mmCIF file of C-alpha atoms in Angstrom:
data_model
loop_
_atom_site.group_PDB
_atom_site.id
_atom_site.type_symbol
_atom_site.label_atom_id
_atom_site.label_comp_id
_atom_site.label_asym_id
_atom_site.label_seq_id
_atom_site.Cartn_x
_atom_site.Cartn_y
_atom_site.Cartn_z
ATOM 1 C CA UNK T 11 -99.710 10.467 -44.322
ATOM 2 C CA UNK T 12 -98.916 12.853 -41.514
ATOM 3 C CA UNK T 13 -96.654 10.216 -39.992
ATOM 4 C CA UNK T 14 -94.764 9.801 -43.244
ATOM 5 C CA UNK T 15 -94.401 13.567 -43.514
ATOM 6 C CA UNK T 16 -92.934 13.707 -40.022
ATOM 7 C CA UNK T 17 -90.484 10.854 -40.667
ATOM 8 C CA UNK T 18 -89.172 12.194 -44.017
ATOM 9 C CA UNK T 19 -87.168 15.102 -42.520
ATOM 10 C CA UNK T 20 -85.641 12.709 -39.969
ATOM 11 C CA UNK T 21 -84.623 10.261 -42.713
ATOM 12 C CA UNK T 22 -83.072 13.078 -44.754
ATOM 13 C CA UNK T 23 -81.165 14.289 -41.676
ATOM 14 C CA UNK T 24 -79.844 10.790 -40.960
ATOM 15 C CA UNK T 25 -78.779 10.319 -44.588
ATOM 16 C CA UNK T 26 -77.028 13.701 -44.519
ATOM 17 C CA UNK T 27 -75.142 12.761 -41.358
ATOM 18 C CA UNK T 28 -74.110 9.408 -42.840
ATOM 19 C CA UNK T 29 -72.880 11.187 -45.970
ATOM 20 C CA UNK T 30 -70.740 13.511 -43.839
ATOM 21 C CA UNK T 31 -69.313 10.588 -41.868
ATOM 22 C CA UNK T 32 -68.473 8.639 -45.037
ATOM 23 C CA UNK T 33 -66.818 11.712 -46.529
ATOM 24 C CA UNK T 34 -64.725 12.137 -43.374
ATOM 25 C CA UNK T 35 -63.795 8.448 -43.343
ATOM 26 C CA UNK T 36 -62.700 8.632 -46.974
ATOM 27 C CA UNK T 37 -60.308 11.457 -46.075
ATOM 28 C CA UNK T 38 -59.101 9.884 -42.818
ATOM 29 C CA UNK T 39 -56.770 7.060 -43.934
ATOM 30 C CA UNK T 40 -54.232 9.362 -45.580
ATOM 31 C CA UNK T 41 -54.052 11.536 -42.470
ATOM 32 C CA UNK T 42 -53.819 8.521 -40.228
ATOM 33 C CA UNK T 43 -50.965 7.118 -42.321
ATOM 34 C CA UNK T 44 -49.072 10.409 -42.153
ATOM 35 C CA UNK T 45 -49.508 10.566 -38.363
ATOM 36 C CA UNK T 46 -48.530 6.919 -38.092
ATOM 37 C CA UNK T 47 -45.346 7.438 -40.140
ATOM 38 C CA UNK T 48 -44.398 10.472 -38.051
ATOM 39 C CA UNK T 49 -45.020 8.567 -34.830
ATOM 40 C CA UNK T 50 -43.054 5.597 -36.138
ATOM 41 C CA UNK T 51 -40.064 7.815 -36.953
ATOM 42 C CA UNK T 52 -40.230 9.432 -33.521
ATOM 43 C CA UNK T 53 -40.400 6.104 -31.698
ATOM 44 C CA UNK T 54 -37.539 4.735 -33.791
ATOM 45 C CA UNK T 55 -35.392 7.787 -33.026
ATOM 46 C CA UNK T 56 -36.119 7.461 -29.298
ATOM 47 C CA UNK T 57 -35.405 3.728 -29.417
ATOM 48 C CA UNK T 58 -32.079 4.292 -31.208
ATOM 49 C CA UNK T 59 -31.049 6.944 -28.664
ATOM 50 C CA UNK T 60 -31.995 4.693 -25.737
ATOM 51 C CA UNK T 61 -30.048 1.814 -27.308
ATOM 52 C CA UNK T 62 -26.908 3.945 -27.583
ATOM 53 C CA UNK T 63 -27.220 4.988 -23.949
ATOM 54 C CA UNK T 64 -27.696 1.389 -22.811
ATOM 55 C CA UNK T 65 -24.568 0.377 -24.730
ATOM 56 C CA UNK T 66 -22.657 3.092 -22.874
ATOM 57 C CA UNK T 67 -24.079 1.942 -19.531
ATOM 58 C CA UNK T 68 -22.883 -1.582 -20.250
ATOM 59 C CA UNK T 69 -19.363 -0.399 -21.007
ATOM 60 C CA UNK T 70 -19.517 -0.178 -24.810
ATOM 61 C CA UNK T 71 -18.597 3.417 -25.777
ATOM 62 C CA UNK T 72 -20.774 5.267 -28.274
ATOM 63 C CA UNK T 73 -19.889 8.481 -30.122
ATOM 64 C CA UNK T 74 -23.552 9.517 -29.991
ATOM 65 C CA UNK T 75 -23.693 9.620 -26.172
ATOM 66 C CA UNK T 76 -22.695 12.675 -24.152
ATOM 67 C CA UNK T 77 -21.759 12.216 -20.505
ATOM 68 C CA UNK T 78 -21.583 14.924 -17.878
ATOM 69 C CA UNK T 79 -21.462 15.126 -14.104
ATOM 70 C CA UNK T 80 -24.803 15.868 -12.412
ATOM 71 C CA UNK T 81 -23.941 16.247 -8.742
ATOM 72 C CA UNK T 82 -23.252 12.748 -7.372
ATOM 73 C CA UNK T 83 -24.694 11.121 -10.487
ATOM 74 C CA UNK T 84 -23.894 10.853 -14.185
ATOM 75 C CA UNK T 85 -26.201 12.262 -16.850
ATOM 76 C CA UNK T 86 -26.076 10.472 -20.204
ATOM 77 C CA UNK T 87 -27.850 11.821 -23.272
ATOM 78 C CA UNK T 88 -28.167 10.947 -26.949
ATOM 79 C CA UNK T 89 -29.860 12.801 -29.850
ATOM 80 C CA UNK T 90 -33.310 11.611 -30.967
ATOM 81 C CA UNK T 91 -33.538 13.336 -34.351
ATOM 82 C CA UNK T 92 -35.698 16.444 -34.453
ATOM 83 C CA UNK T 93 -37.476 15.406 -31.249
ATOM 84 C CA UNK T 94 -34.710 16.455 -28.853
ATOM 85 C CA UNK T 95 -32.422 14.328 -26.716
ATOM 86 C CA UNK T 96 -33.064 11.247 -24.632
ATOM 87 C CA UNK T 97 -31.544 11.753 -21.177
ATOM 88 C CA UNK T 98 -31.042 9.475 -18.207
ATOM 89 C CA UNK T 99 -29.270 9.809 -14.865
ATOM 90 C CA UNK T 100 -27.276 6.922 -13.400
ATOM 91 C CA UNK T 101 -25.551 5.951 -10.182
ATOM 92 C CA UNK T 102 -23.221 3.107 -9.312
ATOM 93 C CA UNK T 103 -24.655 -0.158 -8.107
ATOM 94 C CA UNK T 104 -24.385 -0.444 -4.337
ATOM 95 C CA UNK T 105 -21.950 -3.306 -3.805
ATOM 96 C CA UNK T 106 -18.929 -4.014 -1.656
ATOM 97 C CA UNK T 107 -16.060 -1.547 -1.937
ATOM 98 C CA UNK T 108 -12.432 -1.946 -1.043
ATOM 99 C CA UNK T 109 -10.940 0.501 1.417
ATOM 100 C CA UNK T 110 -9.002 2.210 -1.384
ATOM 101 C CA UNK T 111 -12.079 2.464 -3.615
ATOM 102 C CA UNK T 112 -14.167 3.899 -0.809
ATOM 103 C CA UNK T 113 -11.482 6.475 0.037
ATOM 104 C CA UNK T 114 -11.269 7.532 -3.615
ATOM 105 C CA UNK T 115 -15.064 7.789 -3.919
ATOM 106 C CA UNK T 116 -15.375 9.941 -0.790
ATOM 107 C CA UNK T 117 -12.512 12.217 -1.832
ATOM 108 C CA UNK T 118 -13.891 12.771 -5.326
ATOM 109 C CA UNK T 119 -17.308 13.580 -3.928
ATOM 110 C CA UNK T 120 -15.788 16.003 -1.398
ATOM 111 C CA UNK T 121 -13.709 17.856 -3.988
ATOM 112 C CA UNK T 122 -16.535 18.102 -6.530
ATOM 113 C CA UNK T 123 -19.037 19.334 -3.934
ATOM 114 C CA UNK T 124 -16.608 21.911 -2.550
ATOM 115 C CA UNK T 125 -16.072 23.317 -6.049
ATOM 116 C CA UNK T 126 -19.800 23.484 -6.750
ATOM 117 C CA UNK T 127 -20.446 25.409 -3.529
ATOM 118 C CA UNK T 128 -17.594 27.870 -4.024
ATOM 119 C CA UNK T 129 -18.854 28.558 -7.547
ATOM 120 C CA UNK T 130 -22.359 29.290 -6.251
ATOM 121 C CA UNK T 131 -24.100 32.412 -7.526
ATOM 122 C CA UNK T 132 -23.547 35.563 -5.400
ATOM 123 C CA UNK T 133 -21.599 33.635 -2.770
ATOM 124 C CA UNK T 134 -20.998 35.385 0.578
ATOM 125 C CA UNK T 135 -18.237 34.690 3.112
ATOM 126 C CA UNK T 136 -18.811 35.378 6.822
ATOM 127 C CA UNK T 137 -16.695 34.797 9.930
ATOM 128 C CA UNK T 138 -17.822 33.518 13.322
ATOM 129 C CA UNK T 139 -20.971 31.665 14.343
ATOM 130 C CA UNK T 140 -23.937 32.384 12.079
ATOM 131 C CA UNK T 141 -27.687 31.782 12.429
ATOM 132 C CA UNK T 142 -30.216 32.061 9.632
ATOM 133 C CA UNK T 143 -33.921 32.355 10.521
ATOM 134 C CA UNK T 144 -37.116 33.218 8.666
ATOM 135 C CA UNK T 145 -38.321 32.404 5.140
ATOM 136 C CA UNK T 146 -36.058 30.202 3.055
ATOM 137 C CA UNK T 147 -34.416 31.828 0.051
ATOM 138 C CA UNK T 148 -31.844 30.841 -2.541
ATOM 139 C CA UNK T 149 -28.333 31.744 -1.390
ATOM 140 C CA UNK T 150 -24.681 30.661 -1.190
ATOM 141 C CA UNK T 151 -22.847 31.154 2.119
ATOM 142 C CA UNK T 152 -19.428 30.154 3.496
ATOM 143 C CA UNK T 153 -18.910 30.456 7.278
ATOM 144 C CA UNK T 154 -15.302 30.601 8.464
ATOM 145 C CA UNK T 155 -14.178 30.145 12.093
ATOM 146 C CA UNK T 156 -17.614 29.247 13.365
ATOM 147 C CA UNK T 157 -20.724 27.078 13.324
ATOM 148 C CA UNK T 158 -23.739 27.530 11.073
ATOM 149 C CA UNK T 159 -27.398 27.114 12.091
ATOM 150 C CA UNK T 160 -30.057 27.253 9.349
ATOM 151 C CA UNK T 161 -33.611 27.308 10.745
ATOM 152 C CA UNK T 162 -35.946 28.408 7.937
ATOM 153 C CA UNK T 163 -39.374 27.711 6.508
ATOM 154 C CA UNK T 164 -40.997 27.746 3.068
ATOM 155 C CA UNK T 165 -39.620 26.923 -0.395
ATOM 156 C CA UNK T 166 -36.182 27.693 -1.816
ATOM 157 C CA UNK T 167 -34.686 26.762 -5.171
ATOM 158 C CA UNK T 168 -30.916 26.439 -4.651
ATOM 159 C CA UNK T 169 -28.946 26.820 -1.410
ATOM 160 C CA UNK T 170 -25.206 26.241 -0.975
ATOM 161 C CA UNK T 171 -23.699 26.238 2.532
ATOM 162 C CA UNK T 172 -20.166 25.560 3.758
ATOM 163 C CA UNK T 173 -19.075 25.683 7.395
ATOM 164 C CA UNK T 174 -15.688 25.177 8.995
ATOM 165 C CA UNK T 175 -17.472 24.141 12.201
ATOM 166 C CA UNK T 176 -20.695 22.297 13.010
ATOM 167 C CA UNK T 177 -23.651 22.720 10.665
ATOM 168 C CA UNK T 178 -27.288 22.289 11.733
ATOM 169 C CA UNK T 179 -30.248 22.472 9.360
ATOM 170 C CA UNK T 180 -33.799 22.392 10.683
ATOM 171 C CA UNK T 181 -37.169 24.082 10.347
ATOM 172 C CA UNK T 182 -39.990 23.452 7.857
ATOM 173 C CA UNK T 183 -38.499 24.170 4.441
ATOM 174 C CA UNK T 184 -38.454 22.567 1.007
ATOM 175 C CA UNK T 185 -35.279 22.835 -1.074
ATOM 176 C CA UNK T 186 -35.111 22.055 -4.778
ATOM 177 C CA UNK T 187 -31.313 21.743 -4.453
ATOM 178 C CA UNK T 188 -29.286 21.820 -1.239
ATOM 179 C CA UNK T 189 -25.487 21.513 -1.222
ATOM 180 C CA UNK T 190 -23.837 21.472 2.209
ATOM 181 C CA UNK T 191 -20.216 20.951 3.255
ATOM 182 C CA UNK T 192 -19.030 20.911 6.848
ATOM 183 C CA UNK T 193 -15.637 20.402 8.480
ATOM 184 C CA UNK T 194 -17.478 19.504 11.691
ATOM 185 C CA UNK T 195 -20.574 17.514 12.480
ATOM 186 C CA UNK T 196 -23.725 17.934 10.384
ATOM 187 C CA UNK T 197 -27.276 17.600 11.684
ATOM 188 C CA UNK T 198 -30.608 17.611 9.838
ATOM 189 C CA UNK T 199 -33.820 17.838 11.850
ATOM 190 C CA UNK T 200 -37.326 19.252 11.795
ATOM 191 C CA UNK T 201 -39.671 18.965 8.828
ATOM 192 C CA UNK T 202 -37.458 19.314 5.756
ATOM 193 C CA UNK T 203 -37.941 18.101 2.193
ATOM 194 C CA UNK T 204 -34.871 18.123 -0.037
ATOM 195 C CA UNK T 205 -35.416 17.109 -3.646
ATOM 196 C CA UNK T 206 -31.686 17.132 -4.506
ATOM 197 C CA UNK T 207 -29.180 16.805 -1.657
ATOM 198 C CA UNK T 208 -25.393 16.827 -1.813
ATOM 199 C CA UNK T 209 -23.997 16.661 1.717
ATOM 200 C CA UNK T 210 -20.466 16.050 2.987
ATOM 201 C CA UNK T 211 -19.080 16.137 6.522
ATOM 202 C CA UNK T 212 -15.462 15.624 7.532
ATOM 203 C CA UNK T 213 -16.941 14.367 10.817
ATOM 204 C CA UNK T 214 -20.411 12.718 10.906
ATOM 205 C CA UNK T 215 -23.915 13.229 9.516
ATOM 206 C CA UNK T 216 -27.112 12.619 11.477
ATOM 207 C CA UNK T 217 -30.514 12.961 9.799
ATOM 208 C CA UNK T 218 -33.525 12.769 12.100
ATOM 209 C CA UNK T 219 -36.987 14.229 12.622
ATOM 210 C CA UNK T 220 -39.219 14.223 9.557
ATOM 211 C CA UNK T 221 -36.557 14.914 6.944
ATOM 212 C CA UNK T 222 -37.204 13.502 3.455
ATOM 213 C CA UNK T 223 -34.461 13.717 0.856
ATOM 214 C CA UNK T 224 -33.001 12.216 -2.286
ATOM 215 C CA UNK T 225 -29.337 12.587 -3.143
ATOM 216 C CA UNK T 226 -26.065 11.796 -1.409
ATOM 217 C CA UNK T 227 -24.952 12.010 2.231
ATOM 218 C CA UNK T 228 -21.226 11.270 2.555
ATOM 219 C CA UNK T 229 -19.038 11.542 5.665
ATOM 220 C CA UNK T 230 -15.662 10.511 7.019
ATOM 221 C CA UNK T 231 -17.462 9.369 10.156
ATOM 222 C CA UNK T 232 -20.848 7.744 10.660
ATOM 223 C CA UNK T 233 -23.962 8.450 8.619
ATOM 224 C CA UNK T 234 -27.095 7.978 10.732
ATOM 225 C CA UNK T 235 -30.796 8.050 9.828
ATOM 226 C CA UNK T 236 -33.088 8.338 12.847
ATOM 227 C CA UNK T 237 -36.796 8.644 13.685
ATOM 228 C CA UNK T 238 -38.885 9.361 10.558
ATOM 229 C CA UNK T 239 -36.017 10.397 8.276
ATOM 230 C CA UNK T 240 -36.523 8.977 4.790
ATOM 231 C CA UNK T 241 -33.961 8.518 2.024
ATOM 232 C CA UNK T 242 -36.021 8.561 -1.179
ATOM 233 C CA UNK T 243 -34.829 7.000 -4.422
ATOM 234 C CA UNK T 244 -32.234 7.712 -5.702
ATOM 235 C CA UNK T 245 -30.038 8.137 -2.628
ATOM 236 C CA UNK T 246 -26.458 7.350 -1.637
ATOM 237 C CA UNK T 247 -25.253 6.937 1.964
ATOM 238 C CA UNK T 248 -21.515 6.501 2.364
ATOM 239 C CA UNK T 249 -19.123 6.567 5.322
ATOM 240 C CA UNK T 250 -15.360 6.213 5.066
ATOM 241 C CA UNK T 251 -14.464 5.203 8.628
ATOM 242 C CA UNK T 252 -17.679 4.266 10.441
ATOM 243 C CA UNK T 253 -21.020 2.493 9.944
ATOM 244 C CA UNK T 254 -23.998 3.714 7.959
ATOM 245 C CA UNK T 255 -26.938 3.126 10.302
ATOM 246 C CA UNK T 256 -30.634 3.125 9.489
ATOM 247 C CA UNK T 257 -33.768 1.020 9.816
ATOM 248 C CA UNK T 258 -35.738 -0.380 6.853
ATOM 249 C CA UNK T 259 -38.380 2.319 7.335
ATOM 250 C CA UNK T 260 -35.717 4.985 6.654
ATOM 251 C CA UNK T 261 -35.019 3.765 3.102
ATOM 252 C CA UNK T 262 -37.624 4.060 0.354
ATOM 253 C CA UNK T 263 -35.732 1.912 -2.147
ATOM 254 C CA UNK T 264 -32.332 0.373 -2.839
ATOM 255 C CA UNK T 265 -29.324 2.627 -2.345
ATOM 256 C CA UNK T 266 -26.827 3.705 -4.989
ATOM 257 C CA UNK T 267 -23.272 5.014 -4.936
ATOM 258 C CA UNK T 268 -22.031 8.237 -6.559
ATOM 259 C CA UNK T 269 -20.786 7.832 -10.136
ATOM 260 C CA UNK T 270 -18.191 9.779 -12.123
ATOM 261 C CA UNK T 271 -17.361 10.320 -15.778
ATOM 262 C CA UNK T 272 -14.380 7.995 -15.853
ATOM 263 C CA UNK T 273 -16.126 5.121 -14.069
ATOM 264 C CA UNK T 274 -15.377 2.400 -16.585
ATOM 265 C CA UNK T 275 -16.351 -1.212 -16.085
ATOM 266 C CA UNK T 276 -18.594 -0.536 -13.068
ATOM 267 C CA UNK T 277 -22.267 -1.407 -12.798
ATOM 268 C CA UNK T 278 -24.323 1.723 -13.454
ATOM 269 C CA UNK T 279 -28.004 1.849 -12.567
ATOM 270 C CA UNK T 280 -30.090 4.213 -14.748
ATOM 271 C CA UNK T 281 -33.086 6.179 -13.468
ATOM 272 C CA UNK T 282 -35.133 9.199 -14.522
ATOM 273 C CA UNK T 283 -35.410 8.667 -18.296
ATOM 274 C CA UNK T 284 -36.692 11.759 -20.120
ATOM 275 C CA UNK T 285 -36.970 13.347 -23.568
ATOM 276 C CA UNK T 286 -35.719 16.927 -23.574
#
């Protein structure tokens, strides 16, 4: 009898728990269906937006796709209902270019980059050779009649530099965005990480040391990757009049070419899909 008395409360507790579970299960299907319908609508909206973007990438214009320049790449976006916009960035497929096409591509990149730098926030103009040392910080600087040496450390968000002479960047810094334009030679060295690079030299570009970057390095002369330099995906390396030289270890993935808003009928390679 004592055993039965001890078991009875346990049985009642188990039955009570089962009753609660059954009650919850009876209420669950309606909620699950509502969540399922909402998720289905969201996925359908995202799918429709992605489909419109893919049509645009394959050369079939869509009124629902917006296109804007994002540095050396194109950003395409399409509305996904109340869930925001589907966005993707794209570059041109790296294939053979005619001399005229290569000249046009280099010139467009040069002009666009020059405009972006000159429109940089709180831009300063200095004359003569300049040297920047110490902690990295966001800035925009144009150096006339001289060379520019940037030897900094630490993080920086956005830096824009233009030099009418030779430009050298080294140190141990990490840049979110780095735009650099040089009328002379351009050198990268040290221990740099550049998440978004736009670099142009009217002479040549040499990237060495332990420099990791993604973006575009474009020059009239040679573009060289040496030592442990690493071009991460997506990256574009383009020279107008000389070779682009690197070893397999210097390239993390296949290379792209810069793309522009009126690039019609070219092979665009999308990357970086996101919902904003």
